[in-house]
mmCIF file of C-alpha atoms and ligand atoms in Angstrom:
data_model
loop_
_atom_site.group_PDB
_atom_site.id
_atom_site.type_symbol
_atom_site.label_atom_id
_atom_site.label_comp_id
_atom_site.label_asym_id
_atom_site.label_seq_id
_atom_site.Cartn_x
_atom_site.Cartn_y
_atom_site.Cartn_z
ATOM 1 C CA MET K 1 -30.891 9.927 -8.149
ATOM 2 C CA ILE K 2 -27.493 12.189 -6.117
ATOM 3 C CA LYS K 3 -25.791 14.764 -8.291
ATOM 4 C CA SER K 4 -22.636 13.805 -9.816
ATOM 5 C CA TYR K 5 -19.819 15.976 -10.956
ATOM 6 C CA PHE K 6 -18.955 13.605 -13.894
ATOM 7 C CA GLN K 7 -22.187 14.902 -15.795
ATOM 8 C CA GLY K 8 -20.375 15.971 -19.242
ATOM 9 C CA LYS K 9 -17.102 15.395 -18.549
ATOM 10 C CA LYS K 10 -14.802 14.527 -21.027
ATOM 11 C CA ILE K 11 -12.021 12.443 -19.053
ATOM 12 C CA VAL K 12 -9.129 10.477 -20.281
ATOM 13 C CA VAL K 13 -8.476 7.366 -18.604
ATOM 14 C CA GLY K 14 -4.507 6.200 -19.248
ATOM 15 C CA VAL K 15 -4.432 2.607 -18.643
ATOM 16 C CA THR K 16 -0.779 1.136 -18.221
ATOM 17 C CA ALA K 17 0.810 -2.355 -17.679
ATOM 18 C CA GLY K 18 0.083 -3.144 -14.619
ATOM 19 C CA ALA K 19 -1.815 -6.434 -13.017
ATOM 20 C CA ALA K 20 -4.762 -4.407 -11.887
ATOM 21 C CA ILE K 21 -4.902 -3.134 -15.095
ATOM 22 C CA TYR K 22 -8.692 -5.331 -15.453
ATOM 23 C CA LYS K 23 -10.213 -2.950 -12.779
ATOM 24 C CA SER K 24 -9.625 -0.324 -14.978
ATOM 25 C CA LEU K 25 -12.890 -1.433 -17.006
ATOM 26 C CA ASP K 26 -15.108 -1.178 -14.374
ATOM 27 C CA LEU K 27 -14.047 2.464 -13.427
ATOM 28 C CA ILE K 28 -14.534 3.243 -17.118
ATOM 29 C CA ARG K 29 -18.234 1.883 -16.939
ATOM 30 C CA SER K 30 -18.414 3.787 -13.395
ATOM 31 C CA LEU K 31 -17.374 6.876 -15.322
ATOM 32 C CA LYS K 32 -19.408 6.296 -17.879
ATOM 33 C CA LYS K 33 -22.851 5.391 -15.853
ATOM 34 C CA GLN K 34 -22.541 8.880 -14.105
ATOM 35 C CA GLY K 35 -22.357 10.689 -17.418
ATOM 36 C CA ALA K 36 -18.838 11.145 -18.360
ATOM 37 C CA ASP K 37 -17.438 10.946 -21.632
ATOM 38 C CA VAL K 38 -14.384 8.579 -21.623
ATOM 39 C CA TYR K 39 -11.172 8.381 -24.019
ATOM 40 C CA PRO K 40 -8.830 5.489 -23.267
ATOM 41 C CA VAL K 41 -5.412 5.795 -23.532
ATOM 42 C CA MET K 42 -2.791 2.701 -23.330
ATOM 43 C CA THR K 43 0.451 2.157 -23.506
ATOM 44 C CA ARG K 44 1.464 -0.923 -25.559
ATOM 45 C CA ASN K 45 2.390 -2.978 -22.848
ATOM 46 C CA ALA K 46 -0.691 -2.391 -21.499
ATOM 47 C CA ALA K 47 -2.190 -3.308 -25.262
ATOM 48 C CA THR K 48 -0.477 -6.704 -24.968
ATOM 49 C CA LEU K 49 -1.840 -7.283 -21.194
ATOM 50 C CA ILE K 50 -5.512 -6.559 -22.437
ATOM 51 C CA SER K 51 -6.991 -6.105 -25.936
ATOM 52 C CA PRO K 52 -7.691 -2.606 -26.862
ATOM 53 C CA GLN K 53 -11.129 -2.961 -28.269
ATOM 54 C CA LEU K 54 -12.319 -4.033 -25.001
ATOM 55 C CA PHE K 55 -11.453 -0.295 -23.996
ATOM 56 C CA SER K 56 -13.196 0.779 -26.711
ATOM 57 C CA ALA K 57 -16.476 -1.294 -26.811
ATOM 58 C CA ILE K 58 -16.518 -0.178 -22.619
ATOM 59 C CA SER K 59 -15.720 3.330 -22.949
ATOM 60 C CA GLY K 60 -17.303 3.989 -26.780
ATOM 61 C CA ASN K 61 -14.487 5.967 -27.871
ATOM 62 C CA PRO K 62 -11.577 4.168 -29.586
ATOM 63 C CA ALA K 63 -9.365 3.109 -27.417
ATOM 64 C CA LEU K 64 -5.451 4.796 -28.458
ATOM 65 C CA VAL K 65 -2.153 3.541 -28.079
ATOM 66 C CA GLU K 66 0.082 4.576 -31.100
ATOM 67 C CA MET K 67 1.209 7.898 -31.069
ATOM 68 C CA PHE K 68 2.325 7.639 -34.694
ATOM 69 C CA SER K 69 -0.455 6.134 -36.244
ATOM 70 C CA VAL K 70 -3.371 7.704 -38.539
ATOM 71 C CA GLU K 71 -6.263 6.434 -36.026
ATOM 72 C CA SER K 72 -4.249 8.518 -33.003
ATOM 73 C CA GLU K 73 -3.086 11.839 -35.587
ATOM 74 C CA MET K 74 -2.138 13.955 -33.551
ATOM 75 C CA GLY K 75 -3.988 12.546 -30.451
ATOM 76 C CA HIS K 76 -2.008 14.332 -27.820
ATOM 77 C CA ILE K 77 -3.348 17.956 -29.219
ATOM 78 C CA ASN K 78 -6.806 16.331 -29.994
ATOM 79 C CA LEU K 79 -6.863 14.991 -26.022
ATOM 80 C CA GLN K 80 -5.868 18.483 -24.786
ATOM 81 C CA ASP K 81 -9.175 20.186 -24.306
ATOM 82 C CA MET K 82 -9.950 17.163 -21.338
ATOM 83 C CA ASP K 83 -11.699 18.379 -17.984
ATOM 84 C CA ALA K 84 -8.984 15.764 -15.817
ATOM 85 C CA ILE K 85 -6.536 12.839 -16.932
ATOM 86 C CA CYS K 86 -6.318 9.781 -14.728
ATOM 87 C CA VAL K 87 -4.268 6.873 -15.230
ATOM 88 C CA VAL K 88 -5.645 3.580 -13.669
ATOM 89 C CA PRO K 89 -3.921 1.780 -13.007
ATOM 90 C CA ALA K 90 -0.293 3.668 -13.076
ATOM 91 C CA THR K 91 2.511 1.146 -13.105
ATOM 92 C CA ALA K 92 6.757 2.229 -11.361
ATOM 93 C CA ASN K 93 7.600 3.063 -14.723
ATOM 94 C CA LEU K 94 4.799 5.864 -15.990
ATOM 95 C CA ILE K 95 5.123 7.338 -12.433
ATOM 96 C CA GLY K 96 8.853 7.788 -13.287
ATOM 97 C CA LYS K 97 8.184 9.049 -16.302
ATOM 98 C CA VAL K 98 5.835 11.524 -15.609
ATOM 99 C CA ALA K 99 7.625 13.051 -12.960
ATOM 100 C CA ASN K 100 10.794 13.251 -14.901
ATOM 101 C CA GLY K 101 9.028 15.299 -18.125
ATOM 102 C CA LEU K 102 8.989 11.947 -20.383
ATOM 103 C CA ALA K 103 6.953 11.884 -23.061
ATOM 104 C CA ASP K 104 8.131 8.899 -25.823
ATOM 105 C CA ASP K 105 4.208 7.539 -25.949
ATOM 106 C CA LEU K 106 0.315 8.757 -26.395
ATOM 107 C CA LEU K 107 -0.062 8.286 -22.695
ATOM 108 C CA THR K 108 3.162 10.272 -21.012
ATOM 109 C CA THR K 109 2.888 12.959 -24.013
ATOM 110 C CA THR K 110 -0.814 13.703 -23.975
ATOM 111 C CA ILE K 111 0.126 14.461 -20.173
ATOM 112 C CA LEU K 112 2.907 16.492 -20.758
ATOM 113 C CA ALA K 113 0.710 18.544 -22.960
ATOM 114 C CA SER K 114 -2.256 18.921 -21.458
ATOM 115 C CA SER K 115 -3.286 21.631 -18.317
ATOM 116 C CA ALA K 116 -5.881 19.156 -17.316
ATOM 117 C CA PRO K 117 -6.001 18.260 -13.357
ATOM 118 C CA ILE K 118 -4.375 14.501 -13.165
ATOM 119 C CA LEU K 119 -4.999 11.931 -10.767
ATOM 120 C CA ILE K 120 -2.548 8.828 -10.706
ATOM 121 C CA ALA K 121 -3.561 5.458 -8.988
ATOM 122 C CA PRO K 122 -0.443 3.464 -8.201
ATOM 123 C CA ALA K 123 -0.519 -0.114 -8.718
ATOM 124 C CA MET K 124 2.760 -2.302 -8.141
ATOM 125 C CA ASN K 125 4.270 -4.957 -5.651
ATOM 126 C CA ASP K 126 5.198 -3.601 -2.195
ATOM 127 C CA ILE K 127 8.916 -4.111 -2.816
ATOM 128 C CA MET K 128 8.534 -1.559 -6.086
ATOM 129 C CA TRP K 129 6.511 0.655 -3.985
ATOM 130 C CA GLY K 130 9.017 0.915 -1.324
ATOM 131 C CA LYS K 131 11.738 2.022 -3.092
ATOM 132 C CA SER K 132 13.478 4.886 -2.897
ATOM 133 C CA VAL K 133 13.268 6.291 -6.396
ATOM 134 C CA VAL K 134 9.802 5.483 -6.721
ATOM 135 C CA GLN K 135 8.815 7.330 -3.607
ATOM 136 C CA GLN K 136 10.790 10.197 -4.982
ATOM 137 C CA ASN K 137 8.599 10.268 -7.748
ATOM 138 C CA VAL K 138 5.324 10.187 -6.231
ATOM 139 C CA ARG K 139 6.647 13.210 -4.012
ATOM 140 C CA LYS K 140 8.017 14.960 -7.170
ATOM 141 C CA LEU K 141 4.351 14.493 -9.042
ATOM 142 C CA ARG K 142 3.129 16.068 -5.253
ATOM 143 C CA ASP K 143 4.989 18.773 -5.957
ATOM 144 C CA MET K 144 3.161 19.001 -9.216
ATOM 145 C CA ASP K 145 -0.123 19.072 -7.713
ATOM 146 C CA VAL K 146 -0.798 15.531 -8.908
ATOM 147 C CA THR K 147 -3.309 13.862 -7.209
ATOM 148 C CA ILE K 148 -1.790 10.564 -5.501
ATOM 149 C CA CYS K 149 -4.749 8.293 -5.297
ATOM 150 C CA GLY K 150 -3.562 5.042 -3.273
ATOM 151 C CA PRO K 151 -2.300 2.482 -3.295
ATOM 152 C CA ASP K 152 -3.525 0.460 -0.117
ATOM 153 C CA VAL K 153 -2.307 -2.021 1.789
ATOM 154 C CA GLY K 154 -3.401 -5.461 1.177
ATOM 155 C CA GLU K 155 -3.099 -9.047 -1.035
ATOM 156 C CA MET K 156 -1.376 -8.400 -4.744
ATOM 157 C CA ALA K 157 -1.692 -10.314 -7.569
ATOM 158 C CA CYS K 158 1.974 -11.523 -7.223
ATOM 159 C CA GLY K 159 0.610 -13.159 -3.920
ATOM 160 C CA SER K 160 2.408 -10.782 -1.220
ATOM 161 C CA TYR K 161 0.528 -8.817 1.335
ATOM 162 C CA GLY K 162 2.017 -5.359 1.526
ATOM 163 C CA GLU K 163 1.369 -1.364 0.673
ATOM 164 C CA GLY K 164 1.610 -1.043 -3.545
ATOM 165 C CA ARG K 165 -2.413 -2.461 -3.955
ATOM 166 C CA MET K 166 -4.510 -0.295 -6.128
ATOM 167 C CA ALA K 167 -7.014 2.118 -4.468
ATOM 168 C CA ASP K 168 -10.401 0.232 -5.010
ATOM 169 C CA ALA K 169 -12.525 1.805 -7.603
ATOM 170 C CA LEU K 170 -15.147 4.531 -5.459
ATOM 171 C CA GLU K 171 -11.954 5.223 -3.793
ATOM 172 C CA ILE K 172 -10.764 6.757 -7.032
ATOM 173 C CA LEU K 173 -13.719 7.722 -8.374
ATOM 174 C CA ALA K 174 -14.371 10.211 -5.062
ATOM 175 C CA TYR K 175 -11.084 11.531 -5.568
ATOM 176 C CA LEU K 176 -11.613 12.208 -9.428
ATOM 177 C CA GLU K 177 -14.378 13.623 -9.022
ATOM 178 C CA ARG K 178 -13.443 16.177 -6.034
ATOM 179 C CA LEU K 179 -11.098 17.650 -9.307
ATOM 180 C CA PHE K 180 -14.402 19.033 -10.446
ATOM 181 C CA VAL K 181 -15.952 21.066 -7.716
ATOM 182 C CA PRO K 182 -14.926 24.483 -6.616
ATOM 183 C CA LYS K 183 -13.108 24.249 -3.647
ATOM 184 C CA THR K 184 -15.866 26.783 -1.284
ATOM 185 C CA LEU K 185 -15.255 25.111 1.757
ATOM 186 C CA LYS K 186 -11.220 25.136 1.483
ATOM 187 C CA HIS K 187 -10.063 25.202 5.355
ATOM 188 C CA LYS K 188 -13.529 25.145 6.826
ATOM 189 C CA LYS K 189 -14.478 22.293 9.090
ATOM 190 C CA VAL K 190 -18.007 20.806 8.883
ATOM 191 C CA LEU K 191 -19.480 18.071 11.646
ATOM 192 C CA VAL K 192 -22.600 15.920 10.520
ATOM 193 C CA THR K 193 -24.477 13.543 12.039
ATOM 194 C CA ALA K 194 -25.833 11.394 10.341
ATOM 195 C CA GLY K 195 -28.379 7.908 10.552
ATOM 196 C CA PRO K 196 -30.502 6.896 13.271
ATOM 197 C CA THR K 197 -29.873 5.907 16.726
ATOM 198 C CA ARG K 198 -30.102 2.594 18.853
ATOM 199 C CA GLU K 199 -31.893 3.092 22.239
ATOM 200 C CA PHE K 200 -31.577 -0.091 24.255
ATOM 201 C CA ILE K 201 -34.159 -2.138 26.213
ATOM 202 C CA ASP K 202 -31.473 -4.406 27.587
ATOM 203 C CA ASP K 203 -28.351 -5.782 26.419
ATOM 204 C CA VAL K 204 -29.530 -7.613 23.019
ATOM 205 C CA ARG K 205 -32.974 -5.295 22.083
ATOM 206 C CA TYR K 206 -33.427 -1.895 20.825
ATOM 207 C CA ILE K 207 -35.953 0.738 19.684
ATOM 208 C CA THR K 208 -34.502 2.224 16.454
ATOM 209 C CA ASN K 209 -36.165 4.146 13.794
ATOM 210 C CA ARG K 210 -36.139 3.930 9.403
ATOM 211 C CA SER K 211 -33.329 6.459 8.952
ATOM 212 C CA SER K 212 -30.916 5.078 6.151
ATOM 213 C CA GLY K 213 -27.942 7.904 6.230
ATOM 214 C CA HIS K 214 -28.139 8.697 2.785
ATOM 215 C CA MET K 215 -28.997 12.697 3.823
ATOM 216 C CA GLY K 216 -25.611 12.984 5.942
ATOM 217 C CA TYR K 217 -23.441 10.661 4.246
ATOM 218 C CA SER K 218 -24.355 12.628 0.788
ATOM 219 C CA ILE K 219 -23.869 15.916 2.600
ATOM 220 C CA ALA K 220 -20.488 14.851 4.517
ATOM 221 C CA LYS K 221 -19.141 14.074 0.973
ATOM 222 C CA GLU K 222 -20.163 17.410 -0.548
ATOM 223 C CA ALA K 223 -19.061 19.230 2.001
ATOM 224 C CA TRP K 224 -15.562 17.029 1.479
ATOM 225 C CA LEU K 225 -15.393 17.263 -2.065
ATOM 226 C CA ARG K 226 -15.885 20.767 -1.503
ATOM 227 C CA GLY K 227 -12.450 21.014 0.330
ATOM 228 C CA ALA K 228 -13.840 20.882 3.609
ATOM 229 C CA GLU K 229 -12.043 19.071 6.725
ATOM 230 C CA VAL K 230 -15.569 17.089 7.751
ATOM 231 C CA THR K 231 -16.130 14.871 10.929
ATOM 232 C CA LEU K 232 -18.789 12.663 9.975
ATOM 233 C CA ILE K 233 -20.886 10.938 13.600
ATOM 234 C CA SER K 234 -22.269 8.095 12.444
ATOM 235 C CA GLY K 235 -25.057 5.826 13.765
ATOM 236 C CA PRO K 236 -25.640 2.362 12.746
ATOM 237 C CA VAL K 237 -26.352 2.141 8.944
ATOM 238 C CA GLY K 238 -25.158 -0.186 6.080
ATOM 239 C CA LEU K 239 -23.701 2.762 3.928
ATOM 240 C CA THR K 240 -19.748 2.736 3.019
ATOM 241 C CA ASP K 241 -17.426 4.857 5.146
ATOM 242 C CA PRO K 242 -16.600 8.141 3.239
ATOM 243 C CA TYR K 243 -13.187 8.754 2.481
ATOM 244 C CA ASP K 244 -10.618 10.874 4.107
ATOM 245 C CA MET K 245 -12.835 11.813 6.699
ATOM 246 C CA ASN K 246 -12.621 11.603 10.401
ATOM 247 C CA ILE K 247 -15.294 9.144 11.259
ATOM 248 C CA VAL K 248 -16.751 8.386 14.557
ATOM 249 C CA LYS K 249 -18.967 5.375 15.103
ATOM 250 C CA VAL K 250 -21.891 5.378 17.832
ATOM 251 C CA GLN K 251 -25.336 3.353 18.561
ATOM 252 C CA THR K 252 -27.264 5.555 20.812
ATOM 253 C CA ALA K 253 -28.397 9.213 21.203
ATOM 254 C CA ASP K 254 -26.300 9.922 24.318
ATOM 255 C CA GLN K 255 -23.047 8.345 22.580
ATOM 256 C CA MET K 256 -24.064 10.601 19.908
ATOM 257 C CA PHE K 257 -24.467 13.893 21.800
ATOM 258 C CA ALA K 258 -20.894 12.736 24.076
ATOM 259 C CA ALA K 259 -19.053 12.680 20.532
ATOM 260 C CA VAL K 260 -20.660 15.800 19.273
ATOM 261 C CA ARG K 261 -20.180 17.735 22.682
ATOM 262 C CA SER K 262 -16.492 17.102 22.185
ATOM 263 C CA THR K 263 -16.258 18.394 18.319
ATOM 264 C CA PHE K 264 -18.517 20.903 18.331
ATOM 265 C CA HIS K 265 -16.729 23.733 19.423
ATOM 266 C CA GLU K 266 -14.081 23.148 16.604
ATOM 267 C CA CYS K 267 -16.530 23.468 13.781
ATOM 268 C CA ASP K 268 -17.190 26.274 11.465
ATOM 269 C CA TYR K 269 -20.801 24.235 10.063
ATOM 270 C CA PHE K 270 -23.000 21.697 11.758
ATOM 271 C CA PHE K 271 -24.865 19.945 9.933
ATOM 272 C CA SER K 272 -27.632 17.841 12.362
ATOM 273 C CA VAL K 273 -29.213 15.176 9.904
ATOM 274 C CA ALA K 274 -29.047 12.107 12.073
ATOM 275 C CA ALA K 275 -32.549 10.729 13.036
ATOM 276 C CA VAL K 276 -31.507 11.063 16.781
ATOM 277 C CA SER K 277 -34.272 9.379 18.993
ATOM 278 C CA ASP K 278 -36.339 11.463 21.138
ATOM 279 C CA PHE K 279 -36.953 8.728 24.020
ATOM 280 C CA LYS K 280 -34.550 5.816 25.171
ATOM 281 C CA PRO K 281 -36.015 2.955 27.278
ATOM 282 C CA GLU K 282 -35.235 2.731 30.882
ATOM 283 C CA LYS K 283 -32.525 0.016 30.406
ATOM 284 C CA SER K 284 -32.201 -3.237 31.822
ATOM 285 C CA LYS K 285 -29.319 -5.248 32.010
ATOM 286 C CA GLY K 286 -28.942 -8.533 30.211
ATOM 287 C CA LYS K 287 -31.498 -9.867 28.566
ATOM 288 C CA ILE K 288 -35.343 -9.729 29.791
ATOM 289 C CA SER K 289 -36.149 -13.194 30.199
ATOM 290 C CA LYS K 290 -39.695 -14.399 28.194
ATOM 291 C CA ALA K 291 -41.028 -15.553 31.444
ATOM 292 C CA ASP K 292 -40.468 -11.973 32.805
ATOM 293 C CA GLY K 293 -43.654 -10.672 30.274
ATOM 294 C CA PRO K 294 -46.024 -8.617 30.093
ATOM 295 C CA LEU K 295 -43.451 -5.875 29.484
ATOM 296 C CA GLN K 296 -43.832 -2.643 30.209
ATOM 297 C CA VAL K 297 -41.090 -0.128 28.761
ATOM 298 C CA THR K 298 -41.147 3.305 29.622
ATOM 299 C CA LEU K 299 -39.485 6.090 27.730
ATOM 300 C CA VAL K 300 -37.176 8.691 29.283
ATOM 301 C CA GLN K 301 -36.470 12.383 27.257
ATOM 302 C CA ASN K 302 -33.124 11.911 25.321
ATOM 303 C CA PRO K 303 -31.407 15.260 26.063
ATOM 304 C CA ASP K 304 -31.356 18.040 23.134
ATOM 305 C CA MET K 305 -28.485 17.701 20.578
ATOM 306 C CA LEU K 306 -29.443 20.495 18.051
ATOM 307 C CA GLU K 307 -30.863 22.612 20.599
ATOM 308 C CA TRP K 308 -27.910 22.530 23.117
ATOM 309 C CA CYS K 309 -25.654 23.066 20.074
ATOM 310 C CA ALA K 310 -27.215 26.410 18.582
ATOM 311 C CA GLY K 311 -27.716 27.491 22.385
ATOM 312 C CA ASN K 312 -23.623 26.922 22.772
ATOM 313 C CA LYS K 313 -22.321 28.379 19.467
ATOM 314 C CA SER K 314 -20.003 30.869 19.276
ATOM 315 C CA VAL K 315 -19.528 34.079 16.425
ATOM 316 C CA GLY K 316 -18.737 31.965 13.058
ATOM 317 C CA GLN K 317 -20.605 28.822 14.272
ATOM 318 C CA THR K 318 -22.977 28.363 11.687
ATOM 319 C CA VAL K 319 -25.968 25.342 12.559
ATOM 320 C CA ILE K 320 -28.214 23.494 10.425
ATOM 321 C CA GLY K 321 -31.262 21.659 11.942
ATOM 322 C CA PHE K 322 -32.966 19.090 9.528
ATOM 323 C CA ALA K 323 -36.445 17.792 10.967
ATOM 324 C CA LEU K 324 -38.804 14.804 9.844
ATOM 325 C CA GLU K 325 -42.597 16.082 10.074
ATOM 326 C CA ASP K 326 -45.378 13.951 9.320
ATOM 327 C CA GLY K 327 -47.520 16.985 7.759
ATOM 328 C CA TYR K 328 -47.731 20.750 7.883
ATOM 329 C CA LEU K 329 -43.816 20.333 6.907
ATOM 330 C CA MET K 330 -43.925 24.332 6.317
ATOM 331 C CA GLU K 331 -45.175 25.368 9.645
ATOM 332 C CA ARG K 332 -43.769 22.923 12.122
ATOM 333 C CA THR K 333 -40.372 23.438 10.031
ATOM 334 C CA HIS K 334 -40.451 27.117 10.647
ATOM 335 C CA GLN K 335 -41.390 26.476 14.521
ATOM 336 C CA LYS K 336 -38.350 24.410 14.894
ATOM 337 C CA LEU K 337 -36.422 26.895 13.761
ATOM 338 C CA ILE K 338 -37.514 29.806 15.663
ATOM 339 C CA ARG K 339 -37.721 27.124 19.157
ATOM 340 C CA LYS K 340 -34.414 25.456 18.484
ATOM 341 C CA ARG K 341 -32.918 28.979 16.917
ATOM 342 C CA CYS K 342 -30.605 27.287 14.697
ATOM 343 C CA ASP K 343 -29.125 29.115 11.452
ATOM 344 C CA PHE K 344 -30.923 27.196 8.917
ATOM 345 C CA MET K 345 -33.656 24.096 9.282
ATOM 346 C CA ILE K 346 -34.391 22.112 6.512
ATOM 347 C CA GLY K 347 -37.758 20.159 6.631
ATOM 348 C CA ASN K 348 -38.682 16.749 5.385
ATOM 349 C CA GLY K 349 -41.764 14.743 4.675
ATOM 350 C CA LEU K 350 -41.952 11.342 5.836
ATOM 351 C CA GLY K 351 -41.776 10.238 1.573
ATOM 352 C CA ASN K 352 -38.056 10.941 2.493
ATOM 353 C CA MET K 353 -36.992 8.523 4.284
ATOM 354 C CA GLU K 354 -35.457 5.733 2.822
ATOM 355 C CA ALA K 355 -35.346 7.199 -0.683
ATOM 356 C CA GLU K 356 -32.705 8.258 -2.955
ATOM 357 C CA SER K 357 -33.988 11.705 -3.776
ATOM 358 C CA GLY K 358 -36.659 13.718 -2.039
ATOM 359 C CA TYR K 359 -37.956 17.492 -1.957
ATOM 360 C CA VAL K 360 -37.522 19.313 1.461
ATOM 361 C CA VAL K 361 -38.422 22.898 2.755
ATOM 362 C CA PHE K 362 -35.173 24.991 3.547
ATOM 363 C CA MET K 363 -35.694 27.197 5.983
ATOM 364 C CA TYR K 364 -33.236 30.187 7.894
ATOM 365 C CA GLN K 365 -33.972 32.990 10.271
ATOM 366 C CA SER K 366 -34.921 35.467 7.525
ATOM 367 C CA GLY K 367 -37.008 33.722 4.559
ATOM 368 C CA VAL K 368 -37.783 30.362 2.936
HETATM 369 C C1 FMN H 401 1.659 -10.092 -15.766
HETATM 370 C C2 FMN H 401 2.422 -8.584 -15.597
HETATM 371 C C3 FMN H 401 1.844 -7.822 -14.446
HETATM 372 C C4 FMN H 401 2.723 -6.597 -14.374
HETATM 373 N N1 FMN H 401 2.167 -5.557 -12.698
HETATM 374 C C5 FMN H 401 3.128 -4.240 -12.551
HETATM 375 C C6 FMN H 401 2.362 -3.765 -11.623
HETATM 376 O O1 FMN H 401 1.335 -3.829 -10.762
HETATM 377 N N2 FMN H 401 2.857 -2.792 -11.583
HETATM 378 C C7 FMN H 401 3.997 -1.709 -12.251
HETATM 379 O O2 FMN H 401 4.981 -1.184 -11.958
HETATM 380 N N3 FMN H 401 4.482 -2.671 -13.125
HETATM 381 C C8 FMN H 401 4.142 -4.002 -13.299
HETATM 382 N N4 FMN H 401 4.601 -4.931 -14.151
HETATM 383 C C9 FMN H 401 5.603 -4.358 -14.998
HETATM 384 C C10 FMN H 401 5.417 -3.240 -15.862
HETATM 385 O O3 FMN H 401 4.314 -4.047 -16.833
HETATM 386 C C11 FMN H 401 6.627 -3.005 -16.677
HETATM 387 O O4 FMN H 401 7.477 -1.973 -16.214
HETATM 388 C C12 FMN H 401 6.299 -2.020 -18.674
HETATM 389 O O5 FMN H 401 7.573 -1.436 -18.462
HETATM 390 C C13 FMN H 401 5.660 -1.019 -18.031
HETATM 391 O O6 FMN H 401 4.901 -0.136 -19.201
HETATM 392 P P1 FMN H 401 4.159 0.871 -19.261
HETATM 393 O O7 FMN H 401 3.965 1.674 -17.817
HETATM 394 O O8 FMN H 401 4.170 1.593 -20.480
HETATM 395 O O9 FMN H 401 2.648 0.167 -19.046
HETATM 396 C C14 FMN H 401 3.871 -6.077 -14.898
HETATM 397 C C15 FMN H 401 4.270 -6.782 -15.491
HETATM 398 C C16 FMN H 401 3.637 -7.965 -16.281
HETATM 399 C C17 FMN H 401 4.148 -8.661 -17.080
#
């Protein structure tokens, strides 16, 4: 199970009357799945588009709408001890009100009365989003340390195409999760390699391995959550691209090495997580014909990227290697740590391949 910073967090999900309102239900479900306790607060207009009853049912907490009602009591005060507030979707109207300190309903009053971090996911027609008054309001929010997530460019409910479409749920979740993570890697540059490589026999066929890329992608995301500027060099994987990082897609070990060589000198931490093929075939051009078989493929050694990085690192750079070992995990991981002169070496058993969780051996130059 991949760790979630949402576990045990109390989050107000503010809901306004935008066409993307139905997407906020999915977001609430995802937050709950990851262990958050969700408190929906809807504007009156939002409550006319979708019944608050549905938000109560999905969140497991009563969806509050009215400021002056017995059910809300002093809702804005009771909601003060929340860990975060997000508004999904956020109309131009809500953005304008929050940016200018207005508090004329339960949602805006809750926002004004809270010192919790705030995330706003704007969603509106491209003409509304392009209005200078909306942009001024968004700048004001940024100046108030409100996190603005999106909007994206795409097709909108009204049928037009442009900037204004609400960011997708995964992006909102990622930015929201980041609000809870101490920024221990702020101002640091982290370089991560992930996934397998493909080593081509001819222009059609290749040799690869079972690496899923999960571990590298998780490390890249964790570094991003902690405030680092991340570059992810990825072999071919079936994973969603993480947000807000520089992603370089490669196929072969040679391409990965070239990408690493060109960025390595800039990074503070290098996580060499990719399952780089040790060998590559002597490649033929075009497609080898079946009639040319039986075939013998000669494998030649790929350059050792990790050894190169450890040998070329400057003072202040940290190199972290990953090893996959079939047995004798401690001994072999230790041998690799010494031979490759890394700062840290993480040893994985074969059971970790394609798995979402597993045990590793963590070794550094003077200990385990
Ligand atoms: C069906 C429908 C969809 C709407 N979609 C949006 C939208 O995506 N973004 C937006 O800013 N306003 C949208 N509006 C206009 C807002 O609902 C309107 O500005 C309203 O005053 C916002 O109220 P609230 O911010 O209190 O929820 C929509 C209105 C309707 C009727």
